[in-house]
Coordinates of C-alpha atoms and ligand atoms in Angstrom, one line a residue:
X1 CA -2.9 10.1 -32.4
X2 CA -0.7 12.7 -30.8
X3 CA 1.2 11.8 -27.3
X4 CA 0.1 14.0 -24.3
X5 CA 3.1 16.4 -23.4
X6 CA 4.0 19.9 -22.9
X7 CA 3.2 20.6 -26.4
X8 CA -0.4 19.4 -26.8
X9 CA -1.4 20.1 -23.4
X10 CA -3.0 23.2 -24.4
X11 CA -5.0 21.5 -27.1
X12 CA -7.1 19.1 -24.4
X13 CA -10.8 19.5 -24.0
X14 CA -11.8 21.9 -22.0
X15 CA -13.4 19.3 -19.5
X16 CA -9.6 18.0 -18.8
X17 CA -8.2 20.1 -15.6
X18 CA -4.3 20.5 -16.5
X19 CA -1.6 22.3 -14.9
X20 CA -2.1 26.3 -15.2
X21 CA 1.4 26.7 -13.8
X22 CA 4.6 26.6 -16.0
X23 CA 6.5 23.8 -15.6
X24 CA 9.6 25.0 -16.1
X25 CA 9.7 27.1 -13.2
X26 CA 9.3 23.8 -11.0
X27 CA 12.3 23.2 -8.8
X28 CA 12.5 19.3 -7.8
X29 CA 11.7 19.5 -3.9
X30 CA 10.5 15.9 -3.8
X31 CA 12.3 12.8 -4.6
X32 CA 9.6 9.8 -4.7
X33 CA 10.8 6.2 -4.7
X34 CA 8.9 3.7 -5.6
X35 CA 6.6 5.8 -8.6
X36 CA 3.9 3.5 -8.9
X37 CA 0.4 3.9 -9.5
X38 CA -0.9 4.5 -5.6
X39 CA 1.6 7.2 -5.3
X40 CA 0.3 9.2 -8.6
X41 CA -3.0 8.8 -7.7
X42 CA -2.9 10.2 -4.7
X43 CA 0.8 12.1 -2.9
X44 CA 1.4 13.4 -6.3
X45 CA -2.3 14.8 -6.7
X46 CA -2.2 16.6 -3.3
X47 CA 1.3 17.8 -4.3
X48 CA -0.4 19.3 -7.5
X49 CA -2.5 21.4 -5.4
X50 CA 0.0 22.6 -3.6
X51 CA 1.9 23.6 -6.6
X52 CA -1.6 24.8 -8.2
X53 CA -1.9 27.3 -5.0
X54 CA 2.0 28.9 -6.6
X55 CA 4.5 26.9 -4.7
X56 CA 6.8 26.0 -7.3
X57 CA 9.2 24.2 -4.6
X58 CA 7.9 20.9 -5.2
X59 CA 8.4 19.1 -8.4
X60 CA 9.2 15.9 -7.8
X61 CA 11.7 13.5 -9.7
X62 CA 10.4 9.6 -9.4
X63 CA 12.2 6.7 -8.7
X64 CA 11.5 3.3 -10.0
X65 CA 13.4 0.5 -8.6
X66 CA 12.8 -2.5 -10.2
X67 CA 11.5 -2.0 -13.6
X68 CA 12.0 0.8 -16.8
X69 CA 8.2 0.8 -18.0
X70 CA 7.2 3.8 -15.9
X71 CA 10.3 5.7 -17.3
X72 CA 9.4 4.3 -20.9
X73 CA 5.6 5.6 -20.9
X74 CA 6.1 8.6 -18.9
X75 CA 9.4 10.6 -20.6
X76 CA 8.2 10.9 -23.4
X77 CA 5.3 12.4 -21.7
X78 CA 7.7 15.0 -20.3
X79 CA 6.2 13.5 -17.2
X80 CA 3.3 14.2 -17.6
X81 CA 0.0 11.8 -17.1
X82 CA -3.9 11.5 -16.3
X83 CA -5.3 10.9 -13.1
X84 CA -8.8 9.8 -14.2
X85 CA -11.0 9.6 -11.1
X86 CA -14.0 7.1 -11.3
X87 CA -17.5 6.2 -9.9
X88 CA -21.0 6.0 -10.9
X89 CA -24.4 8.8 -10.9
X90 CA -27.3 8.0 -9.2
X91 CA -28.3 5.7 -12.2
X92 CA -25.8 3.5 -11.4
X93 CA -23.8 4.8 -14.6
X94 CA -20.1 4.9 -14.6
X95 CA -18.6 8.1 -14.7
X96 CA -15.2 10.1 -15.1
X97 CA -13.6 13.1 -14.3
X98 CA -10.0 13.4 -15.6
X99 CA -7.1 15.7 -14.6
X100 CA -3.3 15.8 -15.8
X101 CA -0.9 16.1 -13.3
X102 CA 2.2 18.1 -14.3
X103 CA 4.0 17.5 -10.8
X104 CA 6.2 14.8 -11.5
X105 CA 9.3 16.1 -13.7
X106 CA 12.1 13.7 -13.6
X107 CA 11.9 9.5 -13.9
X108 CA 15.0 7.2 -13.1
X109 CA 15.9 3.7 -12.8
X110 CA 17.3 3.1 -10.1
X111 CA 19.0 -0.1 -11.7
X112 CA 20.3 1.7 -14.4
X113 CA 22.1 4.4 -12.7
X114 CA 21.7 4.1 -9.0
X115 CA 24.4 7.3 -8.6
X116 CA 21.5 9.8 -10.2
X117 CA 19.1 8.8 -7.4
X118 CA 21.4 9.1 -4.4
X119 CA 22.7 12.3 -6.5
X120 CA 18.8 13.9 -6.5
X121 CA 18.8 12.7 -3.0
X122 CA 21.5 14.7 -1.6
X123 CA 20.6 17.4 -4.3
X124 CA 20.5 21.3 -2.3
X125 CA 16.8 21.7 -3.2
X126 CA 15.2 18.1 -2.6
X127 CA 13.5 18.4 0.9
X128 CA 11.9 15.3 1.1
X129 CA 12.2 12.1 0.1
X130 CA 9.1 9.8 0.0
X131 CA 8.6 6.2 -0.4
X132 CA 5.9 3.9 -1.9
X133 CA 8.1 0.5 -2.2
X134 CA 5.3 -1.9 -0.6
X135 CA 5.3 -3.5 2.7
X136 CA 8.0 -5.8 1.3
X137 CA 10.4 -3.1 0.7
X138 CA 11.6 -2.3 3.8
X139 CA 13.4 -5.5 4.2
X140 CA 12.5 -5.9 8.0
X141 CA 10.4 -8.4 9.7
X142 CA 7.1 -8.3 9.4
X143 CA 6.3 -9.7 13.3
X144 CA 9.0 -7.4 14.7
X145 CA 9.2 -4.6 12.8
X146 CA 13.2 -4.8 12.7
X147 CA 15.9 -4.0 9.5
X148 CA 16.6 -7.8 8.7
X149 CA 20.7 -7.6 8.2
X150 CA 20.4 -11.7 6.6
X151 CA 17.8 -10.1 3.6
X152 CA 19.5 -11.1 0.4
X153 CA 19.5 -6.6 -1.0
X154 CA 20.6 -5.7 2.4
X155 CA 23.4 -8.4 2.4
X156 CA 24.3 -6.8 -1.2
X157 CA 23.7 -3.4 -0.6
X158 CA 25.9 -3.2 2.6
X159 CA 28.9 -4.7 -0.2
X160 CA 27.8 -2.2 -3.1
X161 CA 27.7 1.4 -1.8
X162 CA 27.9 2.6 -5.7
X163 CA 24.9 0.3 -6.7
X164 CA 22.3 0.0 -4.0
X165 CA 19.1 -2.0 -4.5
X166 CA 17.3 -1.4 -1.3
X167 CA 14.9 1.6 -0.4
X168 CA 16.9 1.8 2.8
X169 CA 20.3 1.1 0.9
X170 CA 19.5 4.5 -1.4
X171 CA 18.5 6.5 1.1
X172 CA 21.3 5.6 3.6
X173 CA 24.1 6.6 0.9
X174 CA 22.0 9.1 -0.3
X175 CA 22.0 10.7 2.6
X176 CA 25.8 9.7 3.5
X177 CA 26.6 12.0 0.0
X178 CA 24.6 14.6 1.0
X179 CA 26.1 15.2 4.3
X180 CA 29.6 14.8 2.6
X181 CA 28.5 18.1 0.3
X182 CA 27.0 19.8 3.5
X183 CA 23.3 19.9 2.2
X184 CA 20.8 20.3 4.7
X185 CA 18.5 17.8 6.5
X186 CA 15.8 15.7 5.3
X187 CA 12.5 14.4 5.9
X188 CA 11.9 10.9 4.8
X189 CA 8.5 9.7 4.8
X190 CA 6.8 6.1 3.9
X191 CA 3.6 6.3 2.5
X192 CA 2.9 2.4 2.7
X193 CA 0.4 0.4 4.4
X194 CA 3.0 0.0 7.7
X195 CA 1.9 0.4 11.3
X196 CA 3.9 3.6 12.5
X197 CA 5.6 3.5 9.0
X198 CA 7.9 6.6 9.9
X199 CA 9.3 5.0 12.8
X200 CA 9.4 1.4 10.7
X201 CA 11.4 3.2 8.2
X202 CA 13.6 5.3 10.6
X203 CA 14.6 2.0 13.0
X204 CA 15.6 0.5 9.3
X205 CA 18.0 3.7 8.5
X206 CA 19.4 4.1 11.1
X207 CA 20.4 0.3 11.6
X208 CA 21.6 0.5 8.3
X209 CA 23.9 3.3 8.8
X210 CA 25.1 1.9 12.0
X211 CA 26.8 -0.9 10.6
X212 CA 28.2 1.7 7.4
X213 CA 29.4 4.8 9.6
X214 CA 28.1 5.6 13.2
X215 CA 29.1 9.5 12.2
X216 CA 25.9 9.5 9.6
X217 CA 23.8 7.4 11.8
X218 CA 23.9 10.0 14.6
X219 CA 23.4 12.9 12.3
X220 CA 20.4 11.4 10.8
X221 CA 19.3 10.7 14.0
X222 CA 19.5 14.4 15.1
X223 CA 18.8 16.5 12.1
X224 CA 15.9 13.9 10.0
X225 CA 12.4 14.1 10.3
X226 CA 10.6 10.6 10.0
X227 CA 6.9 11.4 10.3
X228 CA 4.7 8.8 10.1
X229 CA 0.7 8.7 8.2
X230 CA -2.0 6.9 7.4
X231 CA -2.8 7.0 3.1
X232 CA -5.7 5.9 2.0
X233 CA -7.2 6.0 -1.4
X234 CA -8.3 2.7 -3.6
X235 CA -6.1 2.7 -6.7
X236 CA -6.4 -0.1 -9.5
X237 CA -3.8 -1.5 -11.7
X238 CA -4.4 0.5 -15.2
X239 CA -5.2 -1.9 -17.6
X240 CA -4.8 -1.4 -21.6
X241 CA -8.9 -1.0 -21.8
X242 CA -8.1 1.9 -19.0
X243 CA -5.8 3.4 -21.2
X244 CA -7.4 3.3 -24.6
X245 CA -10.6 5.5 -22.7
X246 CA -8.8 8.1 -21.6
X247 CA -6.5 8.7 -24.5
X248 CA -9.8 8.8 -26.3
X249 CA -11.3 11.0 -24.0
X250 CA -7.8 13.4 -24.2
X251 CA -7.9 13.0 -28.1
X252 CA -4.0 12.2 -27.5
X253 CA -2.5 9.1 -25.8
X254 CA -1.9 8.7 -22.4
X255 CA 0.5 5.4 -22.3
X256 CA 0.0 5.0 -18.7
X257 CA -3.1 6.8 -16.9
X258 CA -3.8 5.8 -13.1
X259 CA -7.5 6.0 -12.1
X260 CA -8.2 6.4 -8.4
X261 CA -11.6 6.4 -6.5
X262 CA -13.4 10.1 -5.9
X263 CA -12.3 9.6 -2.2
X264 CA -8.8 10.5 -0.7
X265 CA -8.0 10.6 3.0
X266 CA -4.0 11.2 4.0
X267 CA -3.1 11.8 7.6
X268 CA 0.2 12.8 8.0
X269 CA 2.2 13.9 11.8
X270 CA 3.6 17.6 10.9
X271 CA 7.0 16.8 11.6
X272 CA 9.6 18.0 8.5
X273 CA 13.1 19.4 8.7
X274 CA 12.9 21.5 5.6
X275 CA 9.5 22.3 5.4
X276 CA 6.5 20.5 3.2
X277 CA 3.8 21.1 0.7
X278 CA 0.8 22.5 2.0
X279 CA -1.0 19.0 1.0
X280 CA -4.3 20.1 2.8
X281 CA -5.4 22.0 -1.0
X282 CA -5.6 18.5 -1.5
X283 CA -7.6 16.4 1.1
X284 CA -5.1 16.3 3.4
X285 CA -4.5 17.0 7.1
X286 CA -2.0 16.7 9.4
X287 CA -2.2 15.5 13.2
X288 CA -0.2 15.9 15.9
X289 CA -0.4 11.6 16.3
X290 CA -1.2 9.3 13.5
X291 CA -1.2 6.1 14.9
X292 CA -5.2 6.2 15.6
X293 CA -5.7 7.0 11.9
X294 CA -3.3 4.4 10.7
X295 CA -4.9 1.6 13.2
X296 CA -8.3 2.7 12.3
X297 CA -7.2 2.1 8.3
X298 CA -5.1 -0.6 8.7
X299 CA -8.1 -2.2 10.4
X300 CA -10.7 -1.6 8.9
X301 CA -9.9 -0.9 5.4
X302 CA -6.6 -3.2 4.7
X303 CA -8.3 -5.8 6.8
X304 CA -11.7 -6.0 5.1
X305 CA -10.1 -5.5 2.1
X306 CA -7.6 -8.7 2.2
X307 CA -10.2 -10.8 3.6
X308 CA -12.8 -9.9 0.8
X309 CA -10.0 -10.5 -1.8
X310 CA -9.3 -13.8 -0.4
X311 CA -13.2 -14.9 -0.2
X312 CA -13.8 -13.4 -3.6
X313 CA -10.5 -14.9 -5.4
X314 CA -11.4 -18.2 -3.9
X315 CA -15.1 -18.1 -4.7
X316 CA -14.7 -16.9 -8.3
X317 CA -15.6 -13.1 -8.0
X318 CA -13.0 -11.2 -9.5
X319 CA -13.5 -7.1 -8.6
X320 CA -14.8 -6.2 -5.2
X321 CA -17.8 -4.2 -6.6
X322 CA -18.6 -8.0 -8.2
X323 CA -17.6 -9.6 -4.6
X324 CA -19.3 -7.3 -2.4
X325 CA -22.5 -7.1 -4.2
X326 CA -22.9 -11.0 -2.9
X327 CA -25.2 -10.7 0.2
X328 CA -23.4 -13.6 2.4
X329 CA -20.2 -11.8 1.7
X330 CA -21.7 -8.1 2.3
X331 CA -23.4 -9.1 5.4
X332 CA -20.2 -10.6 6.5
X333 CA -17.8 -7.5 6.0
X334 CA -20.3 -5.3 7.5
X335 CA -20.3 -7.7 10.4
X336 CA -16.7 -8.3 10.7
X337 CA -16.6 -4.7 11.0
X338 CA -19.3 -4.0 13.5
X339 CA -18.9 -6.7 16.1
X340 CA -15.0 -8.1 15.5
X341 CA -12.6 -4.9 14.6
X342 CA -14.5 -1.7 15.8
X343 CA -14.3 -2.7 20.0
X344 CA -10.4 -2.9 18.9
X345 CA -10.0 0.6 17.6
X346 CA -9.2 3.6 19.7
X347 CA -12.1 6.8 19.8
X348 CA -10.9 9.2 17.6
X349 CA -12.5 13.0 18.0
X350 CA -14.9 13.7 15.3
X351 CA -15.2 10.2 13.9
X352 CA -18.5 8.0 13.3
X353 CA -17.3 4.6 12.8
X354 CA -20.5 3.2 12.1
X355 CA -21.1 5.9 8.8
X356 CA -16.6 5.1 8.2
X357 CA -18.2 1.3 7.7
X358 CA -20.8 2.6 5.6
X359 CA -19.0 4.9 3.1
X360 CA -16.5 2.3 3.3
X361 CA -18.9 -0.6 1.9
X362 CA -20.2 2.1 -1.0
X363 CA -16.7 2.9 -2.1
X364 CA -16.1 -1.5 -2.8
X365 CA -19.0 -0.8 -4.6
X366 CA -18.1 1.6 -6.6
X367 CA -18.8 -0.5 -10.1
X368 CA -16.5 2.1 -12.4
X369 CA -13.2 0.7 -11.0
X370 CA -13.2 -2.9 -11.7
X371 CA -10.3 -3.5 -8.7
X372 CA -9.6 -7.1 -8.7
X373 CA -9.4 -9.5 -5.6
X374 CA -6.2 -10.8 -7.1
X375 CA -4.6 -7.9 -6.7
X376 CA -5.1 -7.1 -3.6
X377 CA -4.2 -10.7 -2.6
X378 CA -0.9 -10.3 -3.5
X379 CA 1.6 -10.4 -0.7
X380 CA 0.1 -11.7 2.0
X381 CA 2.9 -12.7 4.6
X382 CA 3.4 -8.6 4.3
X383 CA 0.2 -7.7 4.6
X384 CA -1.5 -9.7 7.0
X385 CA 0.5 -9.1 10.3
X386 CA -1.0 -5.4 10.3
X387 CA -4.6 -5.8 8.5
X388 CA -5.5 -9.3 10.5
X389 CA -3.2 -10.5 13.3
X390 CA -3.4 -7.4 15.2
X391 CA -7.3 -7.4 15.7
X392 CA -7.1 -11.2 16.1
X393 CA -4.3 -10.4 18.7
X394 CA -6.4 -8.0 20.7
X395 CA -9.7 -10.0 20.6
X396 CA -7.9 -13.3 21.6
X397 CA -6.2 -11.8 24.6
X398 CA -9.6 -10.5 25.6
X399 CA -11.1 -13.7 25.3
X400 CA -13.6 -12.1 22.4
X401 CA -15.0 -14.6 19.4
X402 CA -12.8 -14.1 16.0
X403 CA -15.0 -16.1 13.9
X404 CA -15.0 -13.6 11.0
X405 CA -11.7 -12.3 11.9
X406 CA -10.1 -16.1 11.5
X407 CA -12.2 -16.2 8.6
X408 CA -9.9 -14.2 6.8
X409 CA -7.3 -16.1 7.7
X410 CA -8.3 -19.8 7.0
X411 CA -9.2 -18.0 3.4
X412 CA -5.5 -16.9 2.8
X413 CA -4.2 -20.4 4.0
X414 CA -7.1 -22.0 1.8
X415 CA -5.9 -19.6 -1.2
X416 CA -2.5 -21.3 -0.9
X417 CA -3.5 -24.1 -3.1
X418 CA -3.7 -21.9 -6.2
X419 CA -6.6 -23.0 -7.7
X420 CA -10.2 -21.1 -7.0
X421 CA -13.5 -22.9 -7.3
X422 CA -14.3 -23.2 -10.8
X423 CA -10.8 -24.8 -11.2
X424 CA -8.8 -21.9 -12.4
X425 CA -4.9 -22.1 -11.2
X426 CA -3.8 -18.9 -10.7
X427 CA 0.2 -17.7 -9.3
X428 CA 0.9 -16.3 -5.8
X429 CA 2.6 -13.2 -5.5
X430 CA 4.3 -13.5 -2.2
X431 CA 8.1 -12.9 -1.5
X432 CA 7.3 -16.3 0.8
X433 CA 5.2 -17.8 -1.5
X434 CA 7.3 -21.0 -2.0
X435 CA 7.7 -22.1 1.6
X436 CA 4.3 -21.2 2.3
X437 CA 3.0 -23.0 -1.1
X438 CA 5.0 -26.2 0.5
X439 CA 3.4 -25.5 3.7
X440 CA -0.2 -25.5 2.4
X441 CA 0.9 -29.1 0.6
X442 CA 2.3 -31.0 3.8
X443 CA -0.5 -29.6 6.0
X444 CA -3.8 -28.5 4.2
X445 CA -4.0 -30.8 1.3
X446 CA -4.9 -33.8 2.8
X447 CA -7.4 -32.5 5.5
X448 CA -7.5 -30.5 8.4
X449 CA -6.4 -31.0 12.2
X450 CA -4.6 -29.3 15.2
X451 CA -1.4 -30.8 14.0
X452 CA -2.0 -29.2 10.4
X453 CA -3.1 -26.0 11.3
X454 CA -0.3 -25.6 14.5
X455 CA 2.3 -26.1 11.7
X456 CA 0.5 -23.2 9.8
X457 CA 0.5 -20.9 12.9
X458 CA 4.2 -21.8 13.6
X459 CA 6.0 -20.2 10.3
X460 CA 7.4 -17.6 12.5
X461 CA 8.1 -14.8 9.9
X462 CA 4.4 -14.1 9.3
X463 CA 2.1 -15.9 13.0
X464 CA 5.4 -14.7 15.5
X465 CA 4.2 -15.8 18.5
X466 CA 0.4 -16.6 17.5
X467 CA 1.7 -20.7 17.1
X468 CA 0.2 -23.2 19.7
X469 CA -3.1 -20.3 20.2
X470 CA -5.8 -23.2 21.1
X471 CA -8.8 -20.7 20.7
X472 CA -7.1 -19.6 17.2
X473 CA -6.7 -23.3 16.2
X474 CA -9.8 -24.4 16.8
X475 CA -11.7 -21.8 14.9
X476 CA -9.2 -22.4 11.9
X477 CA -10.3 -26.2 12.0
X478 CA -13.6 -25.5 11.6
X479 CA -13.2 -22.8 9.3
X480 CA -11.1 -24.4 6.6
X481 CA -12.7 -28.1 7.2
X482 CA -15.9 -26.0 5.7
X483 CA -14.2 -23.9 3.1
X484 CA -12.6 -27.7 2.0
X485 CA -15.9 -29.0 1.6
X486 CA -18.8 -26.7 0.7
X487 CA -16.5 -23.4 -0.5
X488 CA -16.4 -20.4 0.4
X489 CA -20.6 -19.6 -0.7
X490 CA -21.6 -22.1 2.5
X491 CA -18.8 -21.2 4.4
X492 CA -20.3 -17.3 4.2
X493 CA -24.1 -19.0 5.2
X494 CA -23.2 -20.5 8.0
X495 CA -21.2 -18.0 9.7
X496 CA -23.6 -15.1 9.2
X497 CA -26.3 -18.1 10.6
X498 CA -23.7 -17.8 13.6
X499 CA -22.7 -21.6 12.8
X500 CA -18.8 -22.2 12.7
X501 CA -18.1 -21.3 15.9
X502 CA -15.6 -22.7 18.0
Ligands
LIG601 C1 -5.2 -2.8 -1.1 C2 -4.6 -1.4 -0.8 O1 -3.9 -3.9 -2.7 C3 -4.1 -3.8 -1.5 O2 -3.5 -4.4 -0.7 O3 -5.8 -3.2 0.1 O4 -3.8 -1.0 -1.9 C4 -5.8 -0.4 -0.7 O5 -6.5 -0.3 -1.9 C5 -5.3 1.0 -0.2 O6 -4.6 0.8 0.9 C6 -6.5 1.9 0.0 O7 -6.1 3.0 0.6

């Protein structure tokens, strides 16, 4: 079988929507670190409309940081790739739609040659530079938000301007070189699931170039843009099922497709000091505030989506179209929803949150993407501060129940044990995982009390100040006493019979 690149592009069925443009006329605007498969699924789609509509400013060059397999599957591709959007018709059939994207024309290492990437960062034509590195890399802390000086890349990065490691260490020398060759200003934008990501990632720069050279610090801080918006678009891990259908599909090989759901929502603050893609040719829009959007998605959608994962991991169902198709566990989410994080969000014009929490509970059931509850339980001392403790936060200082909120919580603490209920051990991703693995065993294992739980709430880098919360405590007692003993099945009954109450 032939390997999808510029030459056999032509030669795709006709159903296969592919770049009309030529390539080769693409100057690099964009530097992307962090090229996973969230950000070609969904910036890098909206950026090929944008190119699609003739402006050739935007190519973008992509970054990996850890790992060469993206590099390995897409050069040979000449960077090119299949974005195969998924779902099901009104028989319930799974369905496809598949286009290549041709945006992307450049993959580094960073690892191997950390120069090249501060070198396309400080380039004359890159504009912006954009990050998808997870909530982890940002190296700050997660309860305050601040650049954490003590984190073991910072600590190396601030001793290794040749070699950084960091997302913040690359773009801080980065932009250091590019204001020793006199190139313009930059925008740098986080695409991550952050609360007011632009200004997460701006305190983290500029706290890093502080302690480098005050000089760059204070031009960064007067000529870059750091705008902040809210993503949001369900994107599975490709498996090697995923990509044996669409190379069959292309009659070539695609080594790494992504596949994405039909829906796509991007909010972004128009604030850029070189200019941007006109991303609205492809879903989408920018606002003069995006914290409401970003609260609203954080909330809703992060939130429902880690505590499903946690329920469903535990309980055995392993994609969240298998998970959500449970009725205890639908009628929970919808609930959670409704009566515990809705009164926490802000009005936002134009917005029914009550048809949001319906489209929302279609697109976990969407059965053609297979997205599994592991994966989204990954990293939860990252994630939860934003998608759980801020509603529980709000709720408990308005004296509100947060049954179904702790719910969530006591799931993720009960998920520490690594084993679900049909006995099957299973490894937890979490840059905390082994003092919170340790924590689970001298507290959880053996029962459940204040004491236990109080020792839970008190590891500082995930609860802050949410330690010694009596309210909190006491609906975590009840809650993990019941997943302990009848599972996570019962658990669901009794709440939605309003049982489990403190
Ligand atoms: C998911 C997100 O894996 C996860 O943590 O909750 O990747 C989620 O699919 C996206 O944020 C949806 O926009």
């Amino acid at each position: 079988m032939n390997r999808l690149n510029d030459t056999t592009l032509a030669a795709l069925p006709a159903s296969v929507a592919r770049p009309a443009y030529d390539r080769r006329a693409l100057k690099t605007g964009i530097v992307h670190l962090g090229i996973g498969a969230f950000m070609r699924a969904h910036m890098a789609a909206a950026t090929e409309a944008a190119i699609a509509a003739g402006d050739m400013r935007w190519g973008i060059a992509g970054v990996s940081l850890r790992q060469p397999d993206t590099r390995d599957a897409l050069a040979p591709q000449d960077g090119l790739y299949t974005l195969a959007i998924r779902d099901a018709d009104a028989q319930g059939q799974p369905r496809q739609r598949l286009q290549v994207i041709g945006a992307v024309l450049r993959l580094l290492v960073a690892p191997e040659n950390p120069q090249a990437v501060l070198e396309h960062i400080a380039a004359p034509d890159t504009r912006i530079v954009s990050l998808t590195v997870t909530e982890k890399g940002y190296c700050h802390d997660p309860a305050t938000g601040a650049l954490r000086l003590d984190h073991p890349d910072i600590v190396h990065d601030l001793a290794h301007p040749q070699a950084p490691r960091s997302a913040i260490g690359m773009l801080v020398y980065g932009l250091q070189l590019r204001h020793t060759l006199g190139h313009g200003p930059l925008t740098l934008m986080s695409l991550d699931n952050l609360p007011a990501n632009g200004r997460v990632l701006r305190a983290a720069v500029l706290r890093f170039a502080e302690e480098i050279d005050s000089k760059l610090s204070l031009w960064i801080e007067r000529q870059c843009c750091f705008p902040c918006s809210m993503v949001d678009r369900i994107v599975p891990k490709t498996t090697d099922a995923d990509r044996a259908a669409v190379s069959a599909a292309l009659g070539c090989a695609d080594a790494w497709p992504v596949l994405g759901e039909p829906f796509f929502d991007w909010a972004i603050e128009d604030e850029f000091a070189a200019d941007r893609p006109d991303w609205t040719l492809g879903g989408a829009r920018f606002v003069p505030d995006a914290e409401p959007f970003e609260r609203l998605k954080l909330r809703m959608v992060n939130g429902t989506h880690s505590s499903l994962a946690y329920l469903g991991a535990m309980a055995g169902w392993q994609t969240v179209d298998k998970a959500i198709a449970q009725p205890a566990l639908r009628s929970h989410i919808e609930a959670l929803m409704r009566d515990e994080i809705e009164p926490t969000l802000p009005a936002l014009p134009g917005l029914d949150v009550a048809t949001y929490r319906h489209n929302l509970l279609a697109r976990y059931a969407n059965p053609a993407l297979a997205h599994r509850t592991h994966q989204i339980a990954m990293d939860g001392s990252q994630k939860l501060p934003q998608r759980l403790l801020g509603t529980l936060r709000d709720r408990l200082a308005r004296q509100l129940p947060v049954t179904r909120m702790a719910l969530g919580l006591a799931t993720w603490m009960h998920y520490l044990r690594g084993v679900d209920e049909q006995g099957q051990a299973y490894r937890i991703d979490d840059p905390h995982a082994e003092a919170l693995c340790t924590l689970y065993q001298q507290n959880l294992s053996q029962g459940v009390n204040t004491q236990s739980v109080d020792a839970m709430l008190a590891y500082a880098p995930v609860f802050g100040d949410l330690a010694g919360n009596a309210t909190l405590t006491a609906a975590l007692i009840l809650l993990l006493q019941s997943l302990q003993t009848v599972g996570v099945a019962a658990t669901l009954e009794a709440v939605n019979r309003g049982e489990l109450t403190a």
